[in-house]
């Protein structure tokens, strides 16, 4: 069986974990945490980066930082992972779902615009497959209406909109280091705070609502309860694991992008014949090799292809079920939507195995099976 994902490690994870143990400080905000954070701040020019235990946690921090309250409306894509919505529902927000674009699964700026009103407090975007949303238009909308802009950049590490790194547009942005992402620490994530004004408060929320971070820097003489917060910071053991990955970031990225491009080239004949759809990367966006998907013409064709691959020992998967169609949302929130593009992508996307250690022979085999399916 060719697995869908196999977490890649670099050899130095255990070495750094051992080093963390020897340093004798295993809680959060220790040596490796600081090393990882400053790596990201320098490389991508983020104003401030804070490691978190997951991207989900980073999104929840965004909800707190934006002071979302009951009555506030938050616009999010329907075609995304549940955490994008939960983070704001947990604060009592009313969620408003926007449809995907026609040519990418990303949120459509025109659909955001239609949903903005006097109750709107924030726009949340998710860069699907690490491909940038239309950030010029979306940033302009947020500015014009004085809204928080929040990026779910879970899939978007090392990816750009023109020359600007994803995760540097939003007031707050969230990344994931879950084992299925490009850089991993098992579970893990990061919040970036790009508006200086919110840095201090972010550190407090991160440290259970205390000003311990400022205390450790010697800025205050005792630490105390200062705000709402929770335990959002990971152990330094997790950060030590992640640091090993960061040292290999360029290698990991090159490898993943090469695998992505090989799929694209090999499958292009099927795309040219319109048997399948291939991913579209707009002029302004980069491809960070996070995930490779094809689109089929119908849901039943997609499901048959997925089964065919499964029968031939290849694990391919689909996602996301549009959030507006979930039983949970429909049963609890009295809102009706017709979001044809989100539904189209949900019905037709098939993700192929893509991981660092995927072999060329395996990729050739997967491609062959897809050709066979369409030749039948
Ligand atoms: C992976 C992912 C998440 C969740 O990340 P965790 O680190 O597992 O919490 C959230 N949003 C999107 C779009 C994702 O792909």
Short mmCIF file of C-alpha atoms and ligand atoms in Angstrom, two decimals:
data_model
loop_
_atom_site.label_atom_id
_atom_site.label_comp_id
_atom_site.label_asym_id
_atom_site.label_seq_id
_atom_site.Cartn_x
_atom_site.Cartn_y
_atom_site.Cartn_z
CA UNK A 1 0.00 0.00 0.00
CA UNK A 2 1.31 3.46 -0.83
CA UNK A 3 0.40 5.55 2.17
CA UNK A 4 -1.18 8.95 1.83
CA UNK A 5 1.33 10.53 4.19
CA UNK A 6 4.50 9.46 5.93
CA UNK A 7 6.01 11.94 8.41
CA UNK A 8 9.57 12.82 7.43
CA UNK A 9 12.32 13.22 10.00
CA UNK A 10 15.79 14.63 9.44
CA UNK A 11 18.09 12.73 11.85
CA UNK A 12 18.61 15.65 14.22
CA UNK A 13 15.27 15.53 16.03
CA UNK A 14 16.52 13.14 18.74
CA UNK A 15 19.80 14.99 19.07
CA UNK A 16 18.03 18.28 19.79
CA UNK A 17 15.53 16.66 22.13
CA UNK A 18 18.47 15.23 24.06
CA UNK A 19 20.05 18.67 24.12
CA UNK A 20 16.82 20.16 25.46
CA UNK A 21 16.80 17.56 28.23
CA UNK A 22 20.42 18.35 29.09
CA UNK A 23 19.60 22.06 29.24
CA UNK A 24 17.16 21.14 31.98
CA UNK A 25 14.25 23.35 30.94
CA UNK A 26 11.42 21.49 29.30
CA UNK A 27 8.48 23.86 29.71
CA UNK A 28 7.46 26.39 27.08
CA UNK A 29 9.34 29.49 25.96
CA UNK A 30 12.77 27.94 26.52
CA UNK A 31 15.88 27.66 24.32
CA UNK A 32 14.51 25.81 21.29
CA UNK A 33 11.20 27.70 21.33
CA UNK A 34 13.11 30.97 21.08
CA UNK A 35 15.39 29.58 18.36
CA UNK A 36 12.41 28.48 16.26
CA UNK A 37 10.57 31.75 16.73
CA UNK A 38 13.53 33.89 15.78
CA UNK A 39 14.20 31.66 12.77
CA UNK A 40 10.71 32.41 11.43
CA UNK A 41 10.84 36.09 12.36
CA UNK A 42 14.13 36.55 10.48
CA UNK A 43 13.36 34.41 7.48
CA UNK A 44 9.87 35.75 6.80
CA UNK A 45 10.10 39.14 8.47
CA UNK A 46 7.20 38.41 10.85
CA UNK A 47 6.91 41.07 13.53
CA UNK A 48 6.46 38.37 16.19
CA UNK A 49 6.14 34.58 16.12
CA UNK A 50 4.90 32.43 19.01
CA UNK A 51 4.99 28.63 18.87
CA UNK A 52 1.70 27.03 19.89
CA UNK A 53 0.60 23.47 20.51
CA UNK A 54 -1.37 23.50 17.24
CA UNK A 55 -2.67 25.72 14.50
CA UNK A 56 -6.07 25.28 16.13
CA UNK A 57 -4.69 26.89 19.28
CA UNK A 58 -3.15 29.72 17.27
CA UNK A 59 -6.54 30.36 15.67
CA UNK A 60 -8.16 30.40 19.11
CA UNK A 61 -5.58 32.95 20.22
CA UNK A 62 -6.60 35.07 17.21
CA UNK A 63 -10.20 34.97 18.39
CA UNK A 64 -9.11 36.24 21.82
CA UNK A 65 -6.77 38.86 20.38
CA UNK A 66 -9.47 40.24 18.11
CA UNK A 67 -11.74 40.46 21.20
CA UNK A 68 -14.50 38.67 19.33
CA UNK A 69 -17.75 38.78 21.28
CA UNK A 70 -21.31 37.51 20.87
CA UNK A 71 -22.98 39.56 18.17
CA UNK A 72 -19.79 39.97 16.14
CA UNK A 73 -19.80 38.47 12.68
CA UNK A 74 -16.74 36.73 11.30
CA UNK A 75 -16.48 35.91 7.61
CA UNK A 76 -14.74 32.63 6.84
CA UNK A 77 -14.53 30.26 3.89
CA UNK A 78 -16.87 27.26 3.96
CA UNK A 79 -14.24 25.16 2.22
CA UNK A 80 -11.79 24.79 5.10
CA UNK A 81 -10.96 22.74 8.16
CA UNK A 82 -13.29 23.00 11.16
CA UNK A 83 -10.75 24.82 13.35
CA UNK A 84 -11.06 27.93 11.18
CA UNK A 85 -14.68 28.21 12.34
CA UNK A 86 -14.50 26.77 15.86
CA UNK A 87 -11.92 29.31 17.01
CA UNK A 88 -14.47 32.09 16.53
CA UNK A 89 -17.60 30.17 17.52
CA UNK A 90 -15.87 29.52 20.83
CA UNK A 91 -15.90 33.30 21.39
CA UNK A 92 -19.59 33.51 20.58
CA UNK A 93 -19.21 34.93 17.08
CA UNK A 94 -21.77 34.53 14.34
CA UNK A 95 -20.05 32.80 11.45
CA UNK A 96 -20.77 33.93 7.90
CA UNK A 97 -19.60 31.56 5.20
CA UNK A 98 -18.18 32.84 1.93
CA UNK A 99 -17.87 30.74 -1.20
CA UNK A 100 -14.66 29.65 -2.91
CA UNK A 101 -13.40 31.21 -6.12
CA UNK A 102 -14.18 29.66 -9.47
CA UNK A 103 -10.62 28.66 -10.34
CA UNK A 104 -9.12 27.85 -6.92
CA UNK A 105 -10.71 26.55 -3.71
CA UNK A 106 -9.67 29.80 -1.97
CA UNK A 107 -12.22 32.28 -0.64
CA UNK A 108 -13.53 34.67 -3.32
CA UNK A 109 -13.04 38.41 -2.53
CA UNK A 110 -16.36 39.28 -4.18
CA UNK A 111 -18.15 36.83 -1.89
CA UNK A 112 -16.50 38.37 1.18
CA UNK A 113 -17.63 41.80 0.09
CA UNK A 114 -21.27 40.72 -0.11
CA UNK A 115 -21.21 39.59 3.53
CA UNK A 116 -19.70 42.72 5.10
CA UNK A 117 -22.05 44.81 7.26
CA UNK A 118 -21.90 46.90 10.45
CA UNK A 119 -21.63 43.79 12.67
CA UNK A 120 -18.67 42.34 10.78
CA UNK A 121 -15.55 42.22 12.94
CA UNK A 122 -13.08 40.01 11.05
CA UNK A 123 -12.27 38.34 7.77
CA UNK A 124 -10.52 34.98 7.96
CA UNK A 125 -8.81 33.58 4.88
CA UNK A 126 -7.33 30.12 4.37
CA UNK A 127 -4.63 29.62 1.75
CA UNK A 128 -5.63 26.26 0.32
CA UNK A 129 -2.72 24.02 -0.64
CA UNK A 130 -0.40 26.87 0.34
CA UNK A 131 -1.59 28.87 -2.68
CA UNK A 132 -2.24 32.49 -1.75
CA UNK A 133 -5.70 33.99 -1.65
CA UNK A 134 -6.20 37.25 -3.59
CA UNK A 135 -4.53 39.26 -0.85
CA UNK A 136 -4.53 42.71 -2.48
CA UNK A 137 -8.30 42.74 -2.80
CA UNK A 138 -8.89 41.12 0.58
CA UNK A 139 -6.48 43.42 2.43
CA UNK A 140 -8.18 46.41 0.81
CA UNK A 141 -11.60 45.20 1.98
CA UNK A 142 -10.34 44.72 5.55
CA UNK A 143 -8.77 48.21 5.57
CA UNK A 144 -11.77 49.92 4.02
CA UNK A 145 -14.15 48.47 6.62
CA UNK A 146 -11.69 48.54 9.52
CA UNK A 147 -11.83 44.78 10.07
CA UNK A 148 -9.38 42.32 11.53
CA UNK A 149 -7.69 40.23 8.87
CA UNK A 150 -6.76 36.76 10.07
CA UNK A 151 -4.92 34.16 8.01
CA UNK A 152 -5.32 30.44 8.46
CA UNK A 153 -1.91 29.73 6.97
CA UNK A 154 -1.86 26.13 8.25
CA UNK A 155 -0.81 24.88 4.81
CA UNK A 156 1.11 27.93 3.73
CA UNK A 157 4.57 27.80 5.24
CA UNK A 158 7.26 29.17 2.89
CA UNK A 159 4.74 30.39 0.36
CA UNK A 160 4.27 33.88 -1.05
CA UNK A 161 1.83 36.34 -2.51
CA UNK A 162 4.05 38.15 -4.99
CA UNK A 163 7.13 38.79 -2.81
CA UNK A 164 5.37 38.86 0.53
CA UNK A 165 5.31 35.73 2.69
CA UNK A 166 1.92 34.28 3.59
CA UNK A 167 1.29 34.70 7.27
CA UNK A 168 2.55 38.30 7.14
CA UNK A 169 -0.68 39.87 5.84
CA UNK A 170 -3.09 39.24 8.68
CA UNK A 171 -3.15 41.04 12.01
CA UNK A 172 -2.73 37.44 13.20
CA UNK A 173 -1.81 34.33 11.23
CA UNK A 174 -1.70 30.66 12.15
CA UNK A 175 0.54 27.87 10.92
CA UNK A 176 0.41 24.13 11.56
CA UNK A 177 3.22 21.66 12.19
CA UNK A 178 0.86 18.68 12.31
CA UNK A 179 2.44 15.52 10.92
CA UNK A 180 0.66 16.00 7.59
CA UNK A 181 2.13 19.45 6.93
CA UNK A 182 5.44 20.40 5.27
CA UNK A 183 7.33 21.04 8.52
CA UNK A 184 6.25 18.90 11.42
CA UNK A 185 6.52 18.36 15.15
CA UNK A 186 3.77 15.74 15.46
CA UNK A 187 1.26 18.25 16.70
CA UNK A 188 2.30 21.87 16.73
CA UNK A 189 1.62 25.32 15.41
CA UNK A 190 2.58 28.96 15.39
CA UNK A 191 0.87 32.31 15.68
CA UNK A 192 2.37 35.33 14.00
CA UNK A 193 1.40 38.80 15.17
CA UNK A 194 2.03 41.29 12.42
CA UNK A 195 0.55 44.33 14.08
CA UNK A 196 3.01 45.41 16.78
CA UNK A 197 0.15 46.78 18.87
CA UNK A 198 -0.99 43.24 19.76
CA UNK A 199 2.36 41.62 20.58
CA UNK A 200 2.30 42.14 24.35
CA UNK A 201 -1.26 40.93 24.72
CA UNK A 202 -0.49 37.88 22.57
CA UNK A 203 2.35 36.92 24.92
CA UNK A 204 0.00 37.22 27.89
CA UNK A 205 -2.76 35.13 26.32
CA UNK A 206 -0.10 32.56 25.34
CA UNK A 207 1.14 32.26 28.95
CA UNK A 208 -2.20 31.45 30.62
CA UNK A 209 -3.17 35.09 30.97
CA UNK A 210 -0.06 36.08 32.91
CA UNK A 211 2.74 38.49 32.09
CA UNK A 212 5.37 35.79 32.72
CA UNK A 213 7.08 36.43 29.36
CA UNK A 214 7.68 40.07 30.28
CA UNK A 215 8.83 38.95 33.74
CA UNK A 216 11.43 36.59 32.24
CA UNK A 217 12.72 39.47 30.15
CA UNK A 218 13.09 41.50 33.33
CA UNK A 219 10.48 44.07 32.30
CA UNK A 220 8.34 43.61 35.44
CA UNK A 221 9.40 42.54 38.95
CA UNK A 222 6.68 39.95 39.48
CA UNK A 223 4.29 38.13 37.25
CA UNK A 224 0.57 38.03 37.77
CA UNK A 225 -2.83 37.53 36.26
CA UNK A 226 -3.12 40.11 33.53
CA UNK A 227 -5.79 39.02 31.03
CA UNK A 228 -7.71 36.07 29.65
CA UNK A 229 -5.49 33.30 28.43
CA UNK A 230 -4.79 29.62 28.28
CA UNK A 231 -1.88 27.22 28.00
CA UNK A 232 -1.07 27.71 24.35
CA UNK A 233 2.69 27.21 24.43
CA UNK A 234 4.32 23.87 23.62
CA UNK A 235 7.01 22.12 25.61
CA UNK A 236 10.57 22.85 24.51
CA UNK A 237 10.81 19.16 23.54
CA UNK A 238 8.35 19.85 20.71
CA UNK A 239 10.32 22.94 19.73
CA UNK A 240 13.56 20.91 19.71
CA UNK A 241 11.96 18.48 17.26
CA UNK A 242 10.74 21.35 15.11
CA UNK A 243 14.14 23.04 15.10
CA UNK A 244 15.67 20.00 13.40
CA UNK A 245 13.08 20.41 10.66
CA UNK A 246 13.78 24.11 10.24
CA UNK A 247 17.42 23.43 9.53
CA UNK A 248 16.28 21.30 6.59
CA UNK A 249 13.55 23.62 5.40
CA UNK A 250 15.04 24.33 1.97
CA UNK A 251 15.70 20.65 1.31
CA UNK A 252 12.19 19.67 2.43
CA UNK A 253 10.61 22.35 0.28
CA UNK A 254 12.66 21.50 -2.82
CA UNK A 255 11.77 17.85 -2.53
CA UNK A 256 8.05 18.46 -2.04
CA UNK A 257 7.83 20.97 -4.87
CA UNK A 258 9.68 18.54 -7.17
CA UNK A 259 7.17 15.78 -6.33
CA UNK A 260 4.30 18.20 -6.95
CA UNK A 261 5.75 19.28 -10.33
CA UNK A 262 6.34 15.71 -11.39
CA UNK A 263 2.68 14.86 -10.76
CA UNK A 264 1.66 17.95 -12.69
CA UNK A 265 3.81 17.14 -15.74
CA UNK A 266 2.87 13.47 -15.80
CA UNK A 267 -0.84 14.14 -15.45
CA UNK A 268 -0.92 17.06 -17.89
CA UNK A 269 -2.03 14.91 -20.86
CA UNK A 270 -5.15 13.92 -18.88
CA UNK A 271 -5.68 17.57 -17.99
CA UNK A 272 -5.29 18.61 -21.63
CA UNK A 273 -7.95 16.08 -22.64
CA UNK A 274 -10.22 17.41 -19.91
CA UNK A 275 -10.44 14.01 -18.24
CA UNK A 276 -9.28 15.66 -15.02
CA UNK A 277 -8.69 19.18 -13.73
CA UNK A 278 -5.21 20.21 -12.56
CA UNK A 279 -4.49 22.71 -9.80
CA UNK A 280 -4.34 26.34 -10.84
CA UNK A 281 -1.69 28.57 -9.27
CA UNK A 282 -2.45 32.25 -9.98
CA UNK A 283 0.29 34.54 -11.26
CA UNK A 284 0.62 36.22 -7.86
CA UNK A 285 1.02 32.97 -5.91
CA UNK A 286 3.81 30.47 -5.30
CA UNK A 287 3.45 26.74 -4.92
CA UNK A 288 4.97 25.42 -1.69
CA UNK A 289 4.42 21.74 -2.49
CA UNK A 290 2.03 21.26 0.39
CA UNK A 291 -0.54 19.12 -1.34
CA UNK A 292 -1.32 17.88 -4.83
CA UNK A 293 -4.91 17.48 -5.95
CA UNK A 294 -6.76 16.75 -9.12
CA UNK A 295 -10.42 17.46 -9.73
CA UNK A 296 -12.78 14.97 -11.35
CA UNK A 297 -15.91 15.88 -13.33
CA UNK A 298 -18.38 14.55 -10.79
CA UNK A 299 -18.48 13.25 -7.25
CA UNK A 300 -19.27 9.73 -8.39
CA UNK A 301 -16.31 9.72 -10.78
CA UNK A 302 -14.05 11.00 -7.98
CA UNK A 303 -15.32 8.35 -5.59
CA UNK A 304 -14.82 5.62 -8.21
CA UNK A 305 -11.26 6.78 -8.92
CA UNK A 306 -10.50 6.88 -5.21
CA UNK A 307 -11.82 3.32 -4.85
CA UNK A 308 -9.89 2.19 -7.94
CA UNK A 309 -6.67 3.55 -6.46
CA UNK A 310 -7.47 1.96 -3.11
CA UNK A 311 -8.05 -1.42 -4.83
CA UNK A 312 -4.65 -0.96 -6.45
CA UNK A 313 -2.87 -0.18 -3.20
CA UNK A 314 -2.85 3.63 -3.32
CA UNK A 315 -4.36 5.73 -0.55
CA UNK A 316 -5.82 8.91 -2.04
CA UNK A 317 -8.22 11.04 -0.03
CA UNK A 318 -10.68 13.88 -0.39
CA UNK A 319 -11.66 16.86 1.78
CA UNK A 320 -13.30 19.17 2.96
CA UNK A 321 -16.98 18.67 3.58
CA UNK A 322 -18.18 22.28 3.27
CA UNK A 323 -18.76 23.59 6.78
CA UNK A 324 -22.14 25.13 5.90
CA UNK A 325 -23.46 21.66 5.00
CA UNK A 326 -22.28 19.92 8.17
CA UNK A 327 -24.97 18.46 10.44
CA UNK A 328 -23.50 20.42 13.34
CA UNK A 329 -23.89 23.77 11.61
CA UNK A 330 -27.28 23.03 10.10
CA UNK A 331 -28.75 21.76 13.35
CA UNK A 332 -27.46 24.62 15.52
CA UNK A 333 -27.37 27.71 13.33
CA UNK A 334 -30.32 28.93 11.42
CA UNK A 335 -28.60 29.99 8.21
CA UNK A 336 -29.05 28.78 4.68
CA UNK A 337 -26.40 28.96 2.02
CA UNK A 338 -25.90 28.07 -1.59
CA UNK A 339 -22.14 28.04 -2.15
CA UNK A 340 -21.67 26.24 -5.47
CA UNK A 341 -17.89 26.51 -5.74
CA UNK A 342 -17.22 25.18 -2.23
CA UNK A 343 -19.58 22.29 -3.00
CA UNK A 344 -17.94 21.68 -6.37
CA UNK A 345 -14.47 21.43 -4.84
CA UNK A 346 -15.71 19.27 -2.00
CA UNK A 347 -17.29 16.86 -4.48
CA UNK A 348 -14.49 16.68 -7.01
CA UNK A 349 -11.09 17.09 -5.31
CA UNK A 350 -8.90 14.05 -4.93
CA UNK A 351 -5.59 14.43 -3.07
CA UNK A 352 -2.74 12.18 -4.10
CA UNK A 353 0.02 10.89 -1.77
CA UNK A 354 2.67 13.58 -1.33
CA UNK A 355 5.43 13.24 1.23
CA UNK A 356 9.18 13.70 1.32
CA UNK A 357 10.06 10.02 1.07
CA UNK A 358 7.63 9.18 -1.75
CA UNK A 359 9.68 7.35 -4.38
CA UNK A 360 9.70 8.10 -8.10
CA UNK A 361 8.60 4.50 -8.84
CA UNK A 362 5.67 4.96 -6.49
CA UNK A 363 4.71 8.21 -8.18
CA UNK A 364 4.95 6.56 -11.61
CA UNK A 365 2.76 3.75 -10.36
CA UNK A 366 0.12 6.16 -9.04
CA UNK A 367 0.11 8.11 -12.30
CA UNK A 368 -0.17 4.87 -14.32
CA UNK A 369 -3.18 3.80 -12.31
CA UNK A 370 -4.91 7.12 -12.93
CA UNK A 371 -4.26 6.78 -16.68
CA UNK A 372 -5.58 3.20 -16.55
CA UNK A 373 -8.74 4.40 -14.83
CA UNK A 374 -9.44 6.90 -17.59
CA UNK A 375 -8.57 4.43 -20.37
CA UNK A 376 -11.12 1.87 -19.19
C1 LIG B 1 -4.10 21.37 9.36
C2 LIG B 1 -5.04 22.49 9.35
C3 LIG B 1 -5.54 23.08 10.53
C4 LIG B 1 -5.31 22.49 11.89
O1 LIG B 1 -3.99 22.45 12.26
P1 LIG B 1 -3.63 21.77 13.67
O2 LIG B 1 -2.19 22.12 13.85
O3 LIG B 1 -3.86 20.29 13.49
O4 LIG B 1 -4.49 22.35 14.70
C5 LIG B 1 -6.33 24.20 10.44
N1 LIG B 1 -6.65 24.74 9.26
C6 LIG B 1 -6.22 24.19 8.10
C7 LIG B 1 -6.60 24.83 6.83
C8 LIG B 1 -5.42 23.04 8.11
O5 LIG B 1 -5.01 22.52 6.95
#
